[in-house]
CSV table of C-alpha atoms in Angstrom, one decimal:
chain,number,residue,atom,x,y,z
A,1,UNK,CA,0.0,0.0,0.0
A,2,UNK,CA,3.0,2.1,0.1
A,3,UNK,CA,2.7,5.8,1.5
A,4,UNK,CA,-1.1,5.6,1.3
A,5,UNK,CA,-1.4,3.1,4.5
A,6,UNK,CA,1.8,3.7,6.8
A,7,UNK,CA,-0.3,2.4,9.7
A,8,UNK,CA,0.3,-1.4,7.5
A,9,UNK,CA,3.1,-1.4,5.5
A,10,UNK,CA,1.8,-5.0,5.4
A,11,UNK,CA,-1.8,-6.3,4.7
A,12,UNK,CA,-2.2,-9.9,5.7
A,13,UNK,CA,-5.5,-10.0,6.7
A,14,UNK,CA,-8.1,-8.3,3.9
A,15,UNK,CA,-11.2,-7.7,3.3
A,16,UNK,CA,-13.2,-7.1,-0.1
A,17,UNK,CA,-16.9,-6.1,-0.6
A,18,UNK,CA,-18.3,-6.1,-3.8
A,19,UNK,CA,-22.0,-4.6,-4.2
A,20,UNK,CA,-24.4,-5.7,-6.5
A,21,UNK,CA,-23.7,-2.6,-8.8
A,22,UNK,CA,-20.6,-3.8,-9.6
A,23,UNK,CA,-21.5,-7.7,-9.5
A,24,UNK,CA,-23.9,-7.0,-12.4
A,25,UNK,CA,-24.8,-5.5,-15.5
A,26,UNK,CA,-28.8,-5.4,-14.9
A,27,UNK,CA,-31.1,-7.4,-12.7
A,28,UNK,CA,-30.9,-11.3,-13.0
A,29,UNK,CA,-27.4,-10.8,-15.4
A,30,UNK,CA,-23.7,-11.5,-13.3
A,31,UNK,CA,-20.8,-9.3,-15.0
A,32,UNK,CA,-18.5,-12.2,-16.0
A,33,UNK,CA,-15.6,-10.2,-16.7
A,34,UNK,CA,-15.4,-8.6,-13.3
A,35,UNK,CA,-16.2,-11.4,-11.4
A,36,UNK,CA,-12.9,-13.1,-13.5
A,37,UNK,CA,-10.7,-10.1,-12.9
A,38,UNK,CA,-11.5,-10.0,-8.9
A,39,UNK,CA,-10.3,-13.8,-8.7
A,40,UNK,CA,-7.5,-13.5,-10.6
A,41,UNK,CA,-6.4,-10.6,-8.7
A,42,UNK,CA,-6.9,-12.5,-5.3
A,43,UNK,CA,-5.3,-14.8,-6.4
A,44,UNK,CA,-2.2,-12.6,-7.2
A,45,UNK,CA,-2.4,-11.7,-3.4
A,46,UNK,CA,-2.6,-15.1,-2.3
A,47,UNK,CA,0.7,-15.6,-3.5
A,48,UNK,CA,2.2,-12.6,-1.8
A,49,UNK,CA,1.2,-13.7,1.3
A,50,UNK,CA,-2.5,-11.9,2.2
A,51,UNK,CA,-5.2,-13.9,3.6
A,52,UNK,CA,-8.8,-12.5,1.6
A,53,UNK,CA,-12.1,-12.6,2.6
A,54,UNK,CA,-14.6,-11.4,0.0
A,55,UNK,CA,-18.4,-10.1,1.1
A,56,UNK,CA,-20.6,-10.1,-1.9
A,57,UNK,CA,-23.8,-9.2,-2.5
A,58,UNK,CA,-26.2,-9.7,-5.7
A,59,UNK,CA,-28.5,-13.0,-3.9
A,60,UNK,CA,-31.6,-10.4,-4.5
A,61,UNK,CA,-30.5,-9.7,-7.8
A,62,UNK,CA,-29.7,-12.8,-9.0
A,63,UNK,CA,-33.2,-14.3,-7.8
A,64,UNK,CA,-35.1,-11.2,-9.2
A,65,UNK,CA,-34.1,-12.1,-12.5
A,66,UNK,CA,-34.1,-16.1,-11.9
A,67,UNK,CA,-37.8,-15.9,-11.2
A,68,UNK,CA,-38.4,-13.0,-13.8
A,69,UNK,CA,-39.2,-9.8,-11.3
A,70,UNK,CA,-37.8,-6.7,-13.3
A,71,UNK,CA,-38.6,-4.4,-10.1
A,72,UNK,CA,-37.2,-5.4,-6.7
A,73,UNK,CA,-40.3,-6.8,-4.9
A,74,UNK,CA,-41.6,-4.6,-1.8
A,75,UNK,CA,-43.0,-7.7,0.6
A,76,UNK,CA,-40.1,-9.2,2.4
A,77,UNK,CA,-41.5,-12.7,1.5
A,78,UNK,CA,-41.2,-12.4,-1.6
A,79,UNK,CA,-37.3,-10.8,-0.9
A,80,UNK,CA,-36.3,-13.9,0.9
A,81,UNK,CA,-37.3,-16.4,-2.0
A,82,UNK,CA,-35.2,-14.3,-4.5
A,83,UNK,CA,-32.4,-14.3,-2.1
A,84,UNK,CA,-32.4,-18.1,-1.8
A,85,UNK,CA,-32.5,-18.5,-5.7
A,86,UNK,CA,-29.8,-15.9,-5.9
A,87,UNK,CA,-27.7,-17.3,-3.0
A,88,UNK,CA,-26.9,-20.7,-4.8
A,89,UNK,CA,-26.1,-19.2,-8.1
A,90,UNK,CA,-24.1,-16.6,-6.4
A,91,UNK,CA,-22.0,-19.0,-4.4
A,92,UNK,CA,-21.5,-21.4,-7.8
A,93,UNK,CA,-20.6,-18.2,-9.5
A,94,UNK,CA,-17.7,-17.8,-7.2
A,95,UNK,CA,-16.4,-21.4,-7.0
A,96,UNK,CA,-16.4,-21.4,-10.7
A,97,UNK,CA,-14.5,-18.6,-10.8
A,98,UNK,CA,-12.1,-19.6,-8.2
A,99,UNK,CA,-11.4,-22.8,-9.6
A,100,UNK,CA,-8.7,-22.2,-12.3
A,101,UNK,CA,-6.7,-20.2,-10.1
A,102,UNK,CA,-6.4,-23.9,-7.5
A,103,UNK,CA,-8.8,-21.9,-5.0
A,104,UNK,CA,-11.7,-23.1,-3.1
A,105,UNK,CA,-14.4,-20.9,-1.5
A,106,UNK,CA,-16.3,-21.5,1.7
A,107,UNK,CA,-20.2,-19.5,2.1
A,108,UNK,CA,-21.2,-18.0,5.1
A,109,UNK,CA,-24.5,-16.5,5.3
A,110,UNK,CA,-25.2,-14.1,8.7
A,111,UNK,CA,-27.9,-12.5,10.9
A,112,UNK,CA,-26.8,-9.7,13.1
A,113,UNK,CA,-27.8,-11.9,15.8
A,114,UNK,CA,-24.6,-14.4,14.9
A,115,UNK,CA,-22.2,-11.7,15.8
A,116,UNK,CA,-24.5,-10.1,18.8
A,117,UNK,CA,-24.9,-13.4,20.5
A,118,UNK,CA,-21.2,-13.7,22.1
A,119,UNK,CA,-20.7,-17.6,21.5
A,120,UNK,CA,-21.8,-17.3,18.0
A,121,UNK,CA,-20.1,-14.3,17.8
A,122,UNK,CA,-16.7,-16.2,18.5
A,123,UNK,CA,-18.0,-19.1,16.5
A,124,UNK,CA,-18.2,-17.1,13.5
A,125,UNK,CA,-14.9,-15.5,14.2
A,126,UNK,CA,-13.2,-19.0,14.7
A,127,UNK,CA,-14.6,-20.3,11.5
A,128,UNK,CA,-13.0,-17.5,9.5
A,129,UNK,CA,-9.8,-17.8,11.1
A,130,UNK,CA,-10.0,-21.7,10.2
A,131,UNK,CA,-10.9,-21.1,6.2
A,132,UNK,CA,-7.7,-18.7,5.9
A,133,UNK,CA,-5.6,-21.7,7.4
A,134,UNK,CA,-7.3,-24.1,5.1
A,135,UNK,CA,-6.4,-21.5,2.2
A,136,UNK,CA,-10.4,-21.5,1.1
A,137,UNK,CA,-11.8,-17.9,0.1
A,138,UNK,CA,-14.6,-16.9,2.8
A,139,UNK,CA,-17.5,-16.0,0.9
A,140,UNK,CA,-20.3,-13.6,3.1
A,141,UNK,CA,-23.5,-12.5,2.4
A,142,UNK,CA,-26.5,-11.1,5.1
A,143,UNK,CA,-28.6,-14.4,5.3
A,144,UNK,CA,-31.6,-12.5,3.2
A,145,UNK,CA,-33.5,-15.8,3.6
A,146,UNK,CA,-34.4,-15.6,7.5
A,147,UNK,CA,-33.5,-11.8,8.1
A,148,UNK,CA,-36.1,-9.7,9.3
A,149,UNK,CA,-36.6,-6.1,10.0
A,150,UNK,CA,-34.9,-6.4,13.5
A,151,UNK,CA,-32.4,-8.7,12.9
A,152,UNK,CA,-30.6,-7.0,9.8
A,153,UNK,CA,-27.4,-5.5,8.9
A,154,UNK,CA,-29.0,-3.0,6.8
A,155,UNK,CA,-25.8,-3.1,4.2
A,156,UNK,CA,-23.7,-5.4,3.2
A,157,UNK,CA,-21.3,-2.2,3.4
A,158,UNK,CA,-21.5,-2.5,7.8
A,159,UNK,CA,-21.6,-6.5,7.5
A,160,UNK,CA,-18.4,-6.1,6.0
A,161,UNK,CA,-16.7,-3.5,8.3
A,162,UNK,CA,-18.2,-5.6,10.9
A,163,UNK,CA,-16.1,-8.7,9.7
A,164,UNK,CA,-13.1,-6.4,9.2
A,165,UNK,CA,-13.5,-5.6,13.0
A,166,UNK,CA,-14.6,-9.5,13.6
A,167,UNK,CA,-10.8,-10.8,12.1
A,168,UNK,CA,-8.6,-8.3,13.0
A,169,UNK,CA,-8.1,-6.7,9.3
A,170,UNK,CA,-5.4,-4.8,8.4
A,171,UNK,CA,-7.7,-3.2,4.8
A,172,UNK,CA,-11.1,-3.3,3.9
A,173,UNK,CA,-11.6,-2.5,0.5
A,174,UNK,CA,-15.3,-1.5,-0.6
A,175,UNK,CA,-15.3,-1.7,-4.3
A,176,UNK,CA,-18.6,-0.4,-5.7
A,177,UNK,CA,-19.9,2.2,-9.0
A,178,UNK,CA,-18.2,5.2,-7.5
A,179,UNK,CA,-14.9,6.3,-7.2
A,180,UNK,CA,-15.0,7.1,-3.7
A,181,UNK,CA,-16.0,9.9,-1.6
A,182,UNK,CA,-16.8,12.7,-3.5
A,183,UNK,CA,-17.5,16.8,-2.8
A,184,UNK,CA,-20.0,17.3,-5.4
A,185,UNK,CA,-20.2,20.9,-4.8
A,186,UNK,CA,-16.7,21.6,-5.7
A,187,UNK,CA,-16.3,18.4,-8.4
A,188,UNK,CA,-13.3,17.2,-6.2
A,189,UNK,CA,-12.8,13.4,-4.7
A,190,UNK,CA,-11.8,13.3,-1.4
A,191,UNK,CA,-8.1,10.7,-1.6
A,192,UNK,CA,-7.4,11.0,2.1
A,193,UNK,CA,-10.2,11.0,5.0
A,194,UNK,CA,-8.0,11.2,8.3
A,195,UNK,CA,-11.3,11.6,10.7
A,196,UNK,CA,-14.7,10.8,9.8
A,197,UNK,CA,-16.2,14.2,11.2
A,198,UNK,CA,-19.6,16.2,10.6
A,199,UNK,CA,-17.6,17.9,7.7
A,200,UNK,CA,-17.3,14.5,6.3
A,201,UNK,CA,-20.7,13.0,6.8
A,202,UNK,CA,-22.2,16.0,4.8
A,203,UNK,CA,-20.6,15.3,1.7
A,204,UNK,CA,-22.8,11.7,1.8
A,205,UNK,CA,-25.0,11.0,-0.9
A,206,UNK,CA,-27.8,8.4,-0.8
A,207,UNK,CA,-27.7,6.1,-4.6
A,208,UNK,CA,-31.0,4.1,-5.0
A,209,UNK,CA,-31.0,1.3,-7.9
A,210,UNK,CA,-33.9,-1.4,-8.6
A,211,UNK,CA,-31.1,-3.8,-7.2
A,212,UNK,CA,-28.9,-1.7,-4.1
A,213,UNK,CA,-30.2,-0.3,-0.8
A,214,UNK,CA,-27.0,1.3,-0.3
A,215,UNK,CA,-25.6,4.7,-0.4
A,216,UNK,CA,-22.3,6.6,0.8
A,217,UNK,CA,-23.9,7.1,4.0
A,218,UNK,CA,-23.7,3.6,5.3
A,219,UNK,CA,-20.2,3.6,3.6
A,220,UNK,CA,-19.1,6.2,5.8
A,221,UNK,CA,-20.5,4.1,8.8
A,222,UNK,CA,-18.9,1.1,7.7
A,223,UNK,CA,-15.6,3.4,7.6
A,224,UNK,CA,-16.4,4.5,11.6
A,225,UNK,CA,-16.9,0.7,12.3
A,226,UNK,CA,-13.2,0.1,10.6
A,227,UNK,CA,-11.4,2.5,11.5
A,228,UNK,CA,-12.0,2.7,14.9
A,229,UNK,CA,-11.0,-1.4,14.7
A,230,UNK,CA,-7.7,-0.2,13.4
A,231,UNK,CA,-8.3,-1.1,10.1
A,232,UNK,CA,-8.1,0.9,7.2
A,233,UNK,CA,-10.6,0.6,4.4
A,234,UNK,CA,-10.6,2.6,0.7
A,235,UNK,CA,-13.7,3.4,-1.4
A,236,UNK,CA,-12.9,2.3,-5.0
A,237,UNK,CA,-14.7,1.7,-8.7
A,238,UNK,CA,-14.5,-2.2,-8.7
A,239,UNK,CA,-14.8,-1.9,-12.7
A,240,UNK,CA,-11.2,-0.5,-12.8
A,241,UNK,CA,-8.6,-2.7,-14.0
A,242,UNK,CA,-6.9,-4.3,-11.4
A,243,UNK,CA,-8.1,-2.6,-9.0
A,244,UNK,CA,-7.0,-4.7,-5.7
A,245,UNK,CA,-3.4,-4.8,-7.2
A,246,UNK,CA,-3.3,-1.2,-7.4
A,247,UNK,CA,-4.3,0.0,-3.9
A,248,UNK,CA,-1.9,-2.5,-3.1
A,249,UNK,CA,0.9,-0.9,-5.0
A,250,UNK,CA,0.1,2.0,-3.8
A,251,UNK,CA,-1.4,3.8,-6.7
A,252,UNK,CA,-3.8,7.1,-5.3
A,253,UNK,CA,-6.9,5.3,-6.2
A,254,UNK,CA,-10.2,5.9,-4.6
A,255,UNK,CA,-10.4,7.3,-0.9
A,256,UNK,CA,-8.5,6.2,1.5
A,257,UNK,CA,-9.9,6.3,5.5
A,258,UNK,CA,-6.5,6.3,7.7
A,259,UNK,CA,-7.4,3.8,10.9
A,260,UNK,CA,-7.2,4.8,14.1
A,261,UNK,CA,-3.8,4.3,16.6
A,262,UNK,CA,-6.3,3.0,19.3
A,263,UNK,CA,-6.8,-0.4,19.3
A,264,UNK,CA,-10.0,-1.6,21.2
A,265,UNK,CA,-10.0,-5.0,22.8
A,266,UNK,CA,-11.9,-7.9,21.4
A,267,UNK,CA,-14.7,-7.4,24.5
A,268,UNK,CA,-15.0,-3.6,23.6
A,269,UNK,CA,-15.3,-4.0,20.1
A,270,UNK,CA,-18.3,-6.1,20.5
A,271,UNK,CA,-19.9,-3.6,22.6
A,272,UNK,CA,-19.3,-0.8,20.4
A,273,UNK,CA,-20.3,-2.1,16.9
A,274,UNK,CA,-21.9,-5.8,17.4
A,275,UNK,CA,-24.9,-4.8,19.1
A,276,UNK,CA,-28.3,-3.0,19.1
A,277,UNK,CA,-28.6,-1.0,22.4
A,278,UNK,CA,-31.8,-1.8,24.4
A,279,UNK,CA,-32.3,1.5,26.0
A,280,UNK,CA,-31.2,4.9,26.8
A,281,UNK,CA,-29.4,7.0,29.2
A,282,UNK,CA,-29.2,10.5,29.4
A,283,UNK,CA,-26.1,12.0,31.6
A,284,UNK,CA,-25.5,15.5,33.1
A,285,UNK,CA,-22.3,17.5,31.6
A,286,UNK,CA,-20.3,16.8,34.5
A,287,UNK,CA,-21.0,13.2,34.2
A,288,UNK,CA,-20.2,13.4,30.5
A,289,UNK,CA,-16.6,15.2,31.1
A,290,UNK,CA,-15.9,12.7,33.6
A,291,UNK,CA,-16.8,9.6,30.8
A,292,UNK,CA,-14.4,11.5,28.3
A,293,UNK,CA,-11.8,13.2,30.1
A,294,UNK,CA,-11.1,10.5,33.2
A,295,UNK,CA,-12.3,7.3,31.9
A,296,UNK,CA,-14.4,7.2,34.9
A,297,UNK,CA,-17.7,4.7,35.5
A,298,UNK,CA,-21.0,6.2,35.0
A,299,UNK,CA,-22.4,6.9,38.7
A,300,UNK,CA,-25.9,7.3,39.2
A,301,UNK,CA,-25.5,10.8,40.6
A,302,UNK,CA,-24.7,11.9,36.9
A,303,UNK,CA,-27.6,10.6,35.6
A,304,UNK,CA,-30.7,12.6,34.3
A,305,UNK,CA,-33.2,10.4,32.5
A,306,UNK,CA,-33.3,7.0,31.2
A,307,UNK,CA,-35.6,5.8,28.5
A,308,UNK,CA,-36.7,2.2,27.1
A,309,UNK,CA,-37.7,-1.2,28.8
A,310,UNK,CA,-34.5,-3.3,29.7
A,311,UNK,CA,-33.4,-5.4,32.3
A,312,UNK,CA,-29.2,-5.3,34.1
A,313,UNK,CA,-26.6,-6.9,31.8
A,314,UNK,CA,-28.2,-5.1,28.7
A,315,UNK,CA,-26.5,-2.4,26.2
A,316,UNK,CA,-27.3,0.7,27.2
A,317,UNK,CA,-26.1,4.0,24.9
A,318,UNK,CA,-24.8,6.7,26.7
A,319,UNK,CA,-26.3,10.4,25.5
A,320,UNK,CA,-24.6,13.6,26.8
A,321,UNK,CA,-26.3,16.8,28.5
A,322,UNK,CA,-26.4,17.6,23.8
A,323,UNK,CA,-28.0,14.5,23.5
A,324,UNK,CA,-25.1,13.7,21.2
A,325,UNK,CA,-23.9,9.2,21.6
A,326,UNK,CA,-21.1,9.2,24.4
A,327,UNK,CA,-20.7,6.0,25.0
A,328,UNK,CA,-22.6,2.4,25.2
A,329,UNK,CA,-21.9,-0.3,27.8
A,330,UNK,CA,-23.5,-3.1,29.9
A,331,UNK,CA,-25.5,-1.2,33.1
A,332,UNK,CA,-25.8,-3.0,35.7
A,333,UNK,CA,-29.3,-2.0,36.6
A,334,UNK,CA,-32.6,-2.0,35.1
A,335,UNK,CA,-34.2,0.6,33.8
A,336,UNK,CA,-36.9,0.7,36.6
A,337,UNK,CA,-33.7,0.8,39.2
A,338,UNK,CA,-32.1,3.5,37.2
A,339,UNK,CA,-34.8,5.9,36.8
A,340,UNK,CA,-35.0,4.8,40.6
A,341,UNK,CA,-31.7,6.0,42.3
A,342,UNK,CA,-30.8,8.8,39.3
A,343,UNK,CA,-29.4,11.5,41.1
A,344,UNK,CA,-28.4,10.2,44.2
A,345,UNK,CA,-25.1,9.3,45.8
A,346,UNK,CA,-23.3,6.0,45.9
A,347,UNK,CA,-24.2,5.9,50.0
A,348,UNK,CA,-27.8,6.8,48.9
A,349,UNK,CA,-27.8,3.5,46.6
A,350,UNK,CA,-25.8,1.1,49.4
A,351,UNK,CA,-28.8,2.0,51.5
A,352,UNK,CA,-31.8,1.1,48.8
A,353,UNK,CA,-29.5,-2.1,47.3
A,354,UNK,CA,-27.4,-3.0,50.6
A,355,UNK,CA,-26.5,-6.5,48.8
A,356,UNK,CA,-24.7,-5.1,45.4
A,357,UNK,CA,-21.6,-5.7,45.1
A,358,UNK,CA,-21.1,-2.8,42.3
A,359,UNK,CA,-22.8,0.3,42.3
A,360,UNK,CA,-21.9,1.3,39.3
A,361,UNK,CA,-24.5,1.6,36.5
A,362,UNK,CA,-21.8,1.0,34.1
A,363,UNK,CA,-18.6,-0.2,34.9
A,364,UNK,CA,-15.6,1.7,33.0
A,365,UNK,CA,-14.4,-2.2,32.1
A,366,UNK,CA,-18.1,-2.9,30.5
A,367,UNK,CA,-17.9,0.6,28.7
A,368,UNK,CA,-16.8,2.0,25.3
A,369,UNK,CA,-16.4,5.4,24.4
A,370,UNK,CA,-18.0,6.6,21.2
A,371,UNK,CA,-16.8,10.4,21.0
């Protein structure tokens, strides 16, 4: 990656989306030709030594046009049976394509609830490790089939930050139509993003397509979700010619998101990205300064409201006195017992729960700073 990734001279563990823009040339029709060129390339970095895990989407697509829909159906029946006829040509698509090159792929279809559960969580992560030592190509796709409303990734674009967070990338490389972040108002595209700010998330533009749901928006969250893993992921036009082997070389394609120095612990990681919080939180400013400038546990006494219907052990996210995201953690009370004690002191709470152990609400070990 040369000068464009000093945080990894090198990248042995990478990730690779591909979205169903770039997988096709219409609904129901695969682009050969780019399908070819990815494998070859991955190939190419087999053999210098980098582990790749590819997340593709196009099961949708591929059913729409198996089953003769010309408009994406709007009744999620109906998109679960054209994601499992699109799945299995999807998946033969790839192995085909593998094959010449001595390769051999592995699928792995996923709800959000295999990496919120913790022991599927690891399972998942395990089995990944497992195909890289095998040498077989990981191939993921959001299980379409089972997925509902509550249970969904809502982009492949987060599924495969989440994966890059998951293993431990070094790069994740998004490859879709686009050439990467663009300023529209000044016709410029943006090589370098060092901190995904407000600046930054108002240069997003929403794409809709009979065949995508995704946008630069939840590109820029799956860049949050990877860079605060320490990985660094780039924003390319997968129909450039060897594309992979060029980010690689360090050609100034695309835009590049620098990873952050911090590295968050396995445990923290899955409290930050891999779960839905169940309720909320609201903290005073001197609570908040203490959360971001001490690293201190949040004490009841900081608290000022608390909102949703949870029990203690679950996610909580963390709002400060601007009602901005703080931080998220697992409280250890629920939200009846919070909205009980907010406001008092620690000896005020020994008296109402003489038998806890831990009067925190969230422990600064069970916590994850999002600011």
């Amino acid at each position: 990656m040369g000068q464009r990734t000093p945080a990894h001279p090198v990248v042995k563990n990478l990730v690779v989306k591909l979205g169903t823009g770039i997988l096709t040339s219409g609904i129901g029709k695969l682009s050969p030709e780019i399908i070819q060129g990815i494998c070859a390339q991955i190939k190419q970095l087999r053999d210098r030594g980098t582990n790749v895990t590819i997340v593709s989407s196009g099961a949708v697509g591929l059913g729409m046009g198996r089953l003769g829909y010309q408009r994406r159906p709007t009744d999620l029946p109906t998109l679960q049976a054209c994601a499992a006829v699109g799945q299995s040509i999807l998946i033969e698509t790839w192995q085909k394509a593998f094959e010449p090159h001595g390769l051999n792929v592995g699928q792995m279809l996923l709800t959000r609830d295999d990496l919120n559960v913790k022991r599927r969580h690891i399972a998942v992560r395990d089995t990944l490790l497992r195909l890289a030592q095998e040498n077989v190509i990981p191939i993921i796709n959001e299980n379409d089939c089972i997925s509902v409303d509550e249970l969904k990734f809502g982009d492949n674009d987060v599924l495969s930050a989440l994966v890059a967070s998951l293993i431990k990338a070094d790069l994740l490389v998004i490859l879709s139509t686009i050439e990467g972040l663009l300023d529209l108002k000044h016709n410029l595209l943006i090589r370098v993003v060092e901190n995904i700010n407000q600046d930054v998330l108002g240069l997003a533009e929403g794409t809709t397509s009979p065949t995508a749901v995704g946008g630069m928006i939840s590109k820029l969250e799956a860049a949050r979700i990877a860079t605060k893993s320490k990985c660094g992921m780039v924003i390319a036009k997968g129909s450039e010619p060897n594309i992979l082997l060029r980010i690689f070389d360090g050609e100034a394609v695309g835009t590049f998101f620098v990873p952050q120095r911090t590295n968050l612990r396995s445990h923290k990681r899955w409290l930050a990205f891999f779960n839905k919080t169940c309720g909320t939180v609201t903290v005073d400013e001197g609570a908040q300064d203490a959360l971001l400038g001490k690293g201190k546990s949040l004490l009841a006494k900081g608290i000022v409201s608390v909102s949703g219907t949870f029990g203690p052990g679950s996610i909580v996210s963390i709002k400060g006195s601007d009602k901005g995201d703080v931080a998220r953690g697992l409280t250890g009370f629920s939200s009846i017992e919070i909205d009980q004690i907010k406001g008092m002191t620690s000896e005020e709470i020994r008296q109402i729960f003489p038998n806890r152990k831990h009067i925190e609400v969230v422990h600064r070990d069970s916590m994850v700073l999002i600011r």
